[in-house]
Short mmCIF file of N, CA and C in Angstrom, two decimals:
data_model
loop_
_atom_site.label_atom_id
_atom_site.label_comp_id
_atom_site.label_asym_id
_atom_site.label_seq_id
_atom_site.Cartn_x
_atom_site.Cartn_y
_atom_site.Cartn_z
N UNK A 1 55.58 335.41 299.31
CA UNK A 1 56.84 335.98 299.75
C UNK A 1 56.94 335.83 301.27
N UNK A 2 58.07 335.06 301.59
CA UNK A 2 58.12 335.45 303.20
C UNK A 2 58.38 336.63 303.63
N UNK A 3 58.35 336.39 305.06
CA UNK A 3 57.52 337.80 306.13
C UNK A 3 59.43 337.95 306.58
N UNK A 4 59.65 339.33 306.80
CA UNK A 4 61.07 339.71 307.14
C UNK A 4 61.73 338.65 308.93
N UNK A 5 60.99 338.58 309.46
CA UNK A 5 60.84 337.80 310.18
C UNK A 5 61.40 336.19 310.22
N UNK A 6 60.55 335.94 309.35
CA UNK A 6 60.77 334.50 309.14
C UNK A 6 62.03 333.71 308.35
N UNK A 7 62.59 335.30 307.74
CA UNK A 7 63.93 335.11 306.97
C UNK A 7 65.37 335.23 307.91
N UNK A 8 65.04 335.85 309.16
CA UNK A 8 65.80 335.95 310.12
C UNK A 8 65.97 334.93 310.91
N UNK A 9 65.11 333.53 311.29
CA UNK A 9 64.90 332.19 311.68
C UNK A 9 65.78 331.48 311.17
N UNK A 10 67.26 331.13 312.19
CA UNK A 10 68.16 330.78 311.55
C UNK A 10 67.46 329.03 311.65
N UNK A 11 67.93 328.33 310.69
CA UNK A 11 67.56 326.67 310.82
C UNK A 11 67.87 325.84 311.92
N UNK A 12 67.17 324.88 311.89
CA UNK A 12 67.67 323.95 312.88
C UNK A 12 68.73 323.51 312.55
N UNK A 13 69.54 323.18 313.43
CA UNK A 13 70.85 322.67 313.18
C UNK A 13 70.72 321.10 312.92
N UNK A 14 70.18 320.87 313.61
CA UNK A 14 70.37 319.23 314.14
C UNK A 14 69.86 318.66 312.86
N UNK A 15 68.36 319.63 312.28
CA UNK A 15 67.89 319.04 310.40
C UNK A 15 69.05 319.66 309.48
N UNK A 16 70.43 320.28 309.60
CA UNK A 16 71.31 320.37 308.67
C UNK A 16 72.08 319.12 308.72
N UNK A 17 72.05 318.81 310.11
CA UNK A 17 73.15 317.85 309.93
C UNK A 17 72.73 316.57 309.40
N UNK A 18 70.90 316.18 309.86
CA UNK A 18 70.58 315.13 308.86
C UNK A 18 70.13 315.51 307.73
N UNK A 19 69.95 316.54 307.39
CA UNK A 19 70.09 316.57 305.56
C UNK A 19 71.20 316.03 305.15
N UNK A 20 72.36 316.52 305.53
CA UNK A 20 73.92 316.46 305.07
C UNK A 20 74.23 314.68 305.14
N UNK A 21 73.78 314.22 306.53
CA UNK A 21 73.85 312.78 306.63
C UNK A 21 72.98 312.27 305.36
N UNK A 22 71.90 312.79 305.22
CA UNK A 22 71.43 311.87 303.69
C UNK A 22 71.77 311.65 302.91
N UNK A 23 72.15 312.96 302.65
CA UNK A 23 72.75 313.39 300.97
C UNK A 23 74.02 312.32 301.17
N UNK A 24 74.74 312.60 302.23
CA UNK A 24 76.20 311.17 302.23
C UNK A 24 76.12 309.84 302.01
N UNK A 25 74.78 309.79 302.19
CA UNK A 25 73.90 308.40 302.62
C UNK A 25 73.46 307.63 301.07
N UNK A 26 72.83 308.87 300.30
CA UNK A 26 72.56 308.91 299.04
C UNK A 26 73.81 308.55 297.92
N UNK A 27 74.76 309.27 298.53
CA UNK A 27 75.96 309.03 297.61
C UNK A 27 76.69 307.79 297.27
N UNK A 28 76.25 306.74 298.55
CA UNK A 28 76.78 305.28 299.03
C UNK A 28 77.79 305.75 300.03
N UNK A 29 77.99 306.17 300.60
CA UNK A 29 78.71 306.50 301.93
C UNK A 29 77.87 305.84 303.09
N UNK A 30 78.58 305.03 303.96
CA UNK A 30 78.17 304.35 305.44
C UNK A 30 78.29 306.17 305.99
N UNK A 31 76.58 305.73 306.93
CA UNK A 31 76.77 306.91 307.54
C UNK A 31 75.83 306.39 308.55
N UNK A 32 76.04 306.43 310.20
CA UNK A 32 75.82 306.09 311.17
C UNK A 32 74.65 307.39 311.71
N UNK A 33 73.41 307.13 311.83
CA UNK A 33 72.64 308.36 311.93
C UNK A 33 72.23 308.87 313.97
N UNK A 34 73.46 309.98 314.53
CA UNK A 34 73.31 310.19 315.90
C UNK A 34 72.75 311.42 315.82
N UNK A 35 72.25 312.21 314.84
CA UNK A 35 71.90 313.33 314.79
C UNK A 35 70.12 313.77 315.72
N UNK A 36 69.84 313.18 315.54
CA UNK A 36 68.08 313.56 316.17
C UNK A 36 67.36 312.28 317.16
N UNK A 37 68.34 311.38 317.33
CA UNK A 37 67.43 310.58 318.17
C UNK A 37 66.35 309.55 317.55
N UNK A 38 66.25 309.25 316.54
CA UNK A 38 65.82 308.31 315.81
C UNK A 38 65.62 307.25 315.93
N UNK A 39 64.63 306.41 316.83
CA UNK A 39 65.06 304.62 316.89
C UNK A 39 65.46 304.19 315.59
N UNK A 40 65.84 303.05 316.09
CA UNK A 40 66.37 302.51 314.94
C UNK A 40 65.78 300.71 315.01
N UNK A 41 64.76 301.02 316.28
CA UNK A 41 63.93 299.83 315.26
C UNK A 41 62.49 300.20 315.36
N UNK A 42 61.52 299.30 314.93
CA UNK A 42 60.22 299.65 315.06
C UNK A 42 59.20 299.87 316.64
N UNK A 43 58.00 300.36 316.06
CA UNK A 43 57.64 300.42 317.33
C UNK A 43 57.15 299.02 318.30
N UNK A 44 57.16 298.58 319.29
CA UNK A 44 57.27 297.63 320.12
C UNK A 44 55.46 297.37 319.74
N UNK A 45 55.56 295.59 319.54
CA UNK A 45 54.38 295.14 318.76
C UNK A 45 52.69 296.23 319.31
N UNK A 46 53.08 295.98 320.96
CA UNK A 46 51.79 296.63 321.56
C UNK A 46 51.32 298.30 320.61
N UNK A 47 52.60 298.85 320.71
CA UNK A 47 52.91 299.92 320.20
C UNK A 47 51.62 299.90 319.09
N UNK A 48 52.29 299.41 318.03
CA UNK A 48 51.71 299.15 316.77
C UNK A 48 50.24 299.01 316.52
N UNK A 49 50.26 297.60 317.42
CA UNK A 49 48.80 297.67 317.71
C UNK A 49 47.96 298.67 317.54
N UNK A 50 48.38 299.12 318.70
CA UNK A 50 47.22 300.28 319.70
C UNK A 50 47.08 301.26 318.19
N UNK A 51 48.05 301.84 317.45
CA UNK A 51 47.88 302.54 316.49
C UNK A 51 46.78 302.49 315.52
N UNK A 52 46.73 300.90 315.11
CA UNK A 52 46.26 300.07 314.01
C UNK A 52 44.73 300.31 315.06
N UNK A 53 44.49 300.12 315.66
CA UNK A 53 43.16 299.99 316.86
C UNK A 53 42.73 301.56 316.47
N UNK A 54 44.05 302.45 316.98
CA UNK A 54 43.13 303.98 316.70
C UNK A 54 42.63 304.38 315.69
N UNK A 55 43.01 303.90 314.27
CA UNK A 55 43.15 303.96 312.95
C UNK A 55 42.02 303.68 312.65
N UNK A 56 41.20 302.44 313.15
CA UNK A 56 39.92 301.83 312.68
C UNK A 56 39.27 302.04 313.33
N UNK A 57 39.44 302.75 314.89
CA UNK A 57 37.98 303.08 315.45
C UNK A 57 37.67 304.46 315.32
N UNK A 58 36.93 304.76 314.79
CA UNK A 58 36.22 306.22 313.72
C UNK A 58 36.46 307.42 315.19
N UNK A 59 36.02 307.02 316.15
CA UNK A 59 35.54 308.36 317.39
C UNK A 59 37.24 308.01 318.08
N UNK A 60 37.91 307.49 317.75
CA UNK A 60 39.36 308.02 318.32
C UNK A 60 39.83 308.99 317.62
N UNK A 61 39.95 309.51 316.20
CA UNK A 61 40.31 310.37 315.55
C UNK A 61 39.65 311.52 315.66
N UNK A 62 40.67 312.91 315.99
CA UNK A 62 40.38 314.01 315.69
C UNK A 62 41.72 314.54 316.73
N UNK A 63 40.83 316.05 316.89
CA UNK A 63 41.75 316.94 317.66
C UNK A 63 41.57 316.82 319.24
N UNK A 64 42.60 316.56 319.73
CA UNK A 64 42.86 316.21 321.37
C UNK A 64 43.08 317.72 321.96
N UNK A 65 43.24 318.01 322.88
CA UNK A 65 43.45 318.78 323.92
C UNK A 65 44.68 319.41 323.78
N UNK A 66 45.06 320.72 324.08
CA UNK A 66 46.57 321.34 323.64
C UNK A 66 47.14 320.98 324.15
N UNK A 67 46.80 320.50 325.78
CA UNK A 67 48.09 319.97 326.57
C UNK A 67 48.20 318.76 326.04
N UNK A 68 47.23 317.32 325.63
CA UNK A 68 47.59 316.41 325.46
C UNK A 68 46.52 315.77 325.93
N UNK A 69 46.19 314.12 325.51
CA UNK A 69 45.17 313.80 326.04
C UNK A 69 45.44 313.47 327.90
N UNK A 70 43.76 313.75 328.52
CA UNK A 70 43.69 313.87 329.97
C UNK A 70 44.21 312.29 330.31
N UNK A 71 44.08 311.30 330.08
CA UNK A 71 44.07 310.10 330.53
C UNK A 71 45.66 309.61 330.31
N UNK A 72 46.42 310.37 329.47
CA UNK A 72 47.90 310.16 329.22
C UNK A 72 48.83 311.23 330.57
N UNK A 73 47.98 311.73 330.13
CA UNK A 73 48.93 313.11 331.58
C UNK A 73 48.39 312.24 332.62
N UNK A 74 47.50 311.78 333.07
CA UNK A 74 47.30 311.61 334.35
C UNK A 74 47.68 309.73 334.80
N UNK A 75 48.43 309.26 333.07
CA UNK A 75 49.53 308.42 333.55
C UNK A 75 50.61 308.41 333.66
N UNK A 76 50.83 310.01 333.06
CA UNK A 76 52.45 310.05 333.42
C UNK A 76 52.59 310.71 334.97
N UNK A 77 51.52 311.19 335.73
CA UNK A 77 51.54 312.01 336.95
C UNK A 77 51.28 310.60 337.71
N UNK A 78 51.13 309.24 337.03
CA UNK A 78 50.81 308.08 338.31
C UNK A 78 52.44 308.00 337.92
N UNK A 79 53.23 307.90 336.58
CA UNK A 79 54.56 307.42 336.81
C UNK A 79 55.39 308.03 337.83
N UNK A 80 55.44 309.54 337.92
CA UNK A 80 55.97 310.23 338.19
C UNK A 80 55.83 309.87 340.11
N UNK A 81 54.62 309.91 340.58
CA UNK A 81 54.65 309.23 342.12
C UNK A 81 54.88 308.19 342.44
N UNK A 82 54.87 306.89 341.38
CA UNK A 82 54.90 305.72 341.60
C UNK A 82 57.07 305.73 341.57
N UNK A 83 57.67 305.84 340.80
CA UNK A 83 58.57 305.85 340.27
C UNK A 83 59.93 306.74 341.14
N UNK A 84 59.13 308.51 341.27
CA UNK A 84 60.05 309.05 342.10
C UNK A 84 59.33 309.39 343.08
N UNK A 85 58.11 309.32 343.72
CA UNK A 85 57.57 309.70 344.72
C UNK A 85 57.11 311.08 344.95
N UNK A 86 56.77 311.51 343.27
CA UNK A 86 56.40 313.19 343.44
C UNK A 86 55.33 313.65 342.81
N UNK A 87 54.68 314.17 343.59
CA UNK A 87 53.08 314.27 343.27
C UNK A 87 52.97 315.27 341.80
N UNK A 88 52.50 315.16 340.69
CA UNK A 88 52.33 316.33 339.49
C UNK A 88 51.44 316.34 339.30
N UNK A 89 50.84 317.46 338.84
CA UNK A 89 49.51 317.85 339.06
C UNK A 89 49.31 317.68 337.00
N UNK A 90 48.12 316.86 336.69
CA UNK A 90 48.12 317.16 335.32
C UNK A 90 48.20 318.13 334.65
N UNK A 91 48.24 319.32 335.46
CA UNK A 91 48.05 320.99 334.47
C UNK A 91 49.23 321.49 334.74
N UNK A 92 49.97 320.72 334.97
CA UNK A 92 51.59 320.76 334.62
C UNK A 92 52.54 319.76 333.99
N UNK A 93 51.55 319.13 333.11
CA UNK A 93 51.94 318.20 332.20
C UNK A 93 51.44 318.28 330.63
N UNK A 94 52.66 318.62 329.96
CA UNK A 94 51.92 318.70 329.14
C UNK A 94 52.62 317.77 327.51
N UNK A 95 52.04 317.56 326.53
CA UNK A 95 52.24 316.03 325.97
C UNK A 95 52.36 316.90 324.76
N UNK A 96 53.70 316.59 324.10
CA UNK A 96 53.99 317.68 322.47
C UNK A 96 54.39 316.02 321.78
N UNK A 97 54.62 316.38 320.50
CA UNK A 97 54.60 315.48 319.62
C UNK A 97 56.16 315.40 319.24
N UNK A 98 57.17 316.32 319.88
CA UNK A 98 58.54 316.15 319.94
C UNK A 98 59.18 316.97 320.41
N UNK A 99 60.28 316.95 321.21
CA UNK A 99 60.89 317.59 322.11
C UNK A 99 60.81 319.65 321.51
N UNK A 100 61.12 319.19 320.57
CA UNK A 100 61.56 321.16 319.94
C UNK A 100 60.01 322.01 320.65
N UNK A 101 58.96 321.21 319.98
CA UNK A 101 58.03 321.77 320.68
C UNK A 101 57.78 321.96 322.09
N UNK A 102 58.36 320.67 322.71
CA UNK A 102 58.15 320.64 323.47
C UNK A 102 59.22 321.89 324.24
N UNK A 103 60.53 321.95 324.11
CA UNK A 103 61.59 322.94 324.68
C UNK A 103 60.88 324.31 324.36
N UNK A 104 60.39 324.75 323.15
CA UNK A 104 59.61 325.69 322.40
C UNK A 104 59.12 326.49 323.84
N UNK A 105 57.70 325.74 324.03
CA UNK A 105 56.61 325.97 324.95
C UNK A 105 57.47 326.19 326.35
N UNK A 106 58.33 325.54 327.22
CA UNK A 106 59.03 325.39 327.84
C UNK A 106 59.65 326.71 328.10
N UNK A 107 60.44 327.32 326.93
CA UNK A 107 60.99 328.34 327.41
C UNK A 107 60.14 329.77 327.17
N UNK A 108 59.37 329.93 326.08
CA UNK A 108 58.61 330.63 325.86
C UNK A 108 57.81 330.93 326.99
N UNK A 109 57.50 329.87 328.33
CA UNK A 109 57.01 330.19 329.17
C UNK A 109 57.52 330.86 330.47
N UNK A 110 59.09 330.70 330.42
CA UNK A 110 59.63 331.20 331.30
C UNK A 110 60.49 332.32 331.23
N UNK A 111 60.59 332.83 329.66
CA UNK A 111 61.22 334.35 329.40
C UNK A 111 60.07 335.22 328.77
N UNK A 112 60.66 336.42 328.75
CA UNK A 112 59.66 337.31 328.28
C UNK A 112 60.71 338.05 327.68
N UNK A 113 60.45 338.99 326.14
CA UNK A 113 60.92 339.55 325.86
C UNK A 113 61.67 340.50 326.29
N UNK A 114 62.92 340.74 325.83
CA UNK A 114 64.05 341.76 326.90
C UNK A 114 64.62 340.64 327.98
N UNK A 115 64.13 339.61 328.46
CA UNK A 115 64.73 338.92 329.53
C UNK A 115 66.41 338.83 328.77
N UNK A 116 67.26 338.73 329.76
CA UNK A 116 68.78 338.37 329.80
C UNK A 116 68.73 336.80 330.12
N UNK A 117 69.57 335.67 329.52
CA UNK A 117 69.58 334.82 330.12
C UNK A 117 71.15 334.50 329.71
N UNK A 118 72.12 333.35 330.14
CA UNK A 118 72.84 332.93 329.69
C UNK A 118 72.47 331.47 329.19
N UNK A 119 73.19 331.31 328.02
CA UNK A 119 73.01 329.65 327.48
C UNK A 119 75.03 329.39 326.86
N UNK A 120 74.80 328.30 327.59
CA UNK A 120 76.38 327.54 327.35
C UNK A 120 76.47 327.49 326.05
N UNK A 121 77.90 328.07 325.09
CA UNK A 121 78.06 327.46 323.73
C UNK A 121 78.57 326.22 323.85
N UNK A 122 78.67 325.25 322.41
CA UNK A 122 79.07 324.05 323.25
C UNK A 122 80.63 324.27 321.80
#
């Protein structure tokens, strides 16, 4: 049985609207998918690779670091000086597996319960 809580968690919106796009999709309806950001082609060959590489070498697999692995943060803190010229410190970088989480952590860190904030309806 769910927890009273968890019944109060209204849905994501953005997974209603691609459910709804499926089901249209399913029906034979052309349906153009702008809902979540989705490429729409594969990943770029290197991409792939590197995957297929992590896949078969046994000591790449497991559990990484909460922020993300150290050697990825501390290439996005070379992009970040190389690119805009601003120094980031890796322990302010941190690597989620998709934005929600990532916004999640984000704001969770900067309100506290009872905080007031405003957010634009759109």
């Amino acid at each position: 049985m769910p927890s009273n809580r968890s019944l109060s968690v209204e849905s994501f919106k953005v997974m209603d609207v691609l459910k709804r796009a499926n089901e249209l999709q399913a029906e034979g309806h052309k349906v153009i998918h702008c809902e979540v950001g989705q490429p729409e082609t594969g990943a770029p060959s290197l991409v792939a690779q590197a995957a297929i590489d992590a896949l078969t070498e046994p000591k790449v697999m497991g559990y990484t670091d909460a922020f993300g692995l150290l050697p990825l943060r501390e290439k996005i803190a070379q992009h970040y000086l190389k690119k805009y010229g601003v120094e980031v410190d890796t322990k302010n970088i941190v690597v989620t597996t998709g934005s929600s989480g990532g916004f999640l952590l984000a704001f969770t860190s900067c309100f506290d319960v009872g905080d007031t904030i405003a957010i634009a309806s759109s």
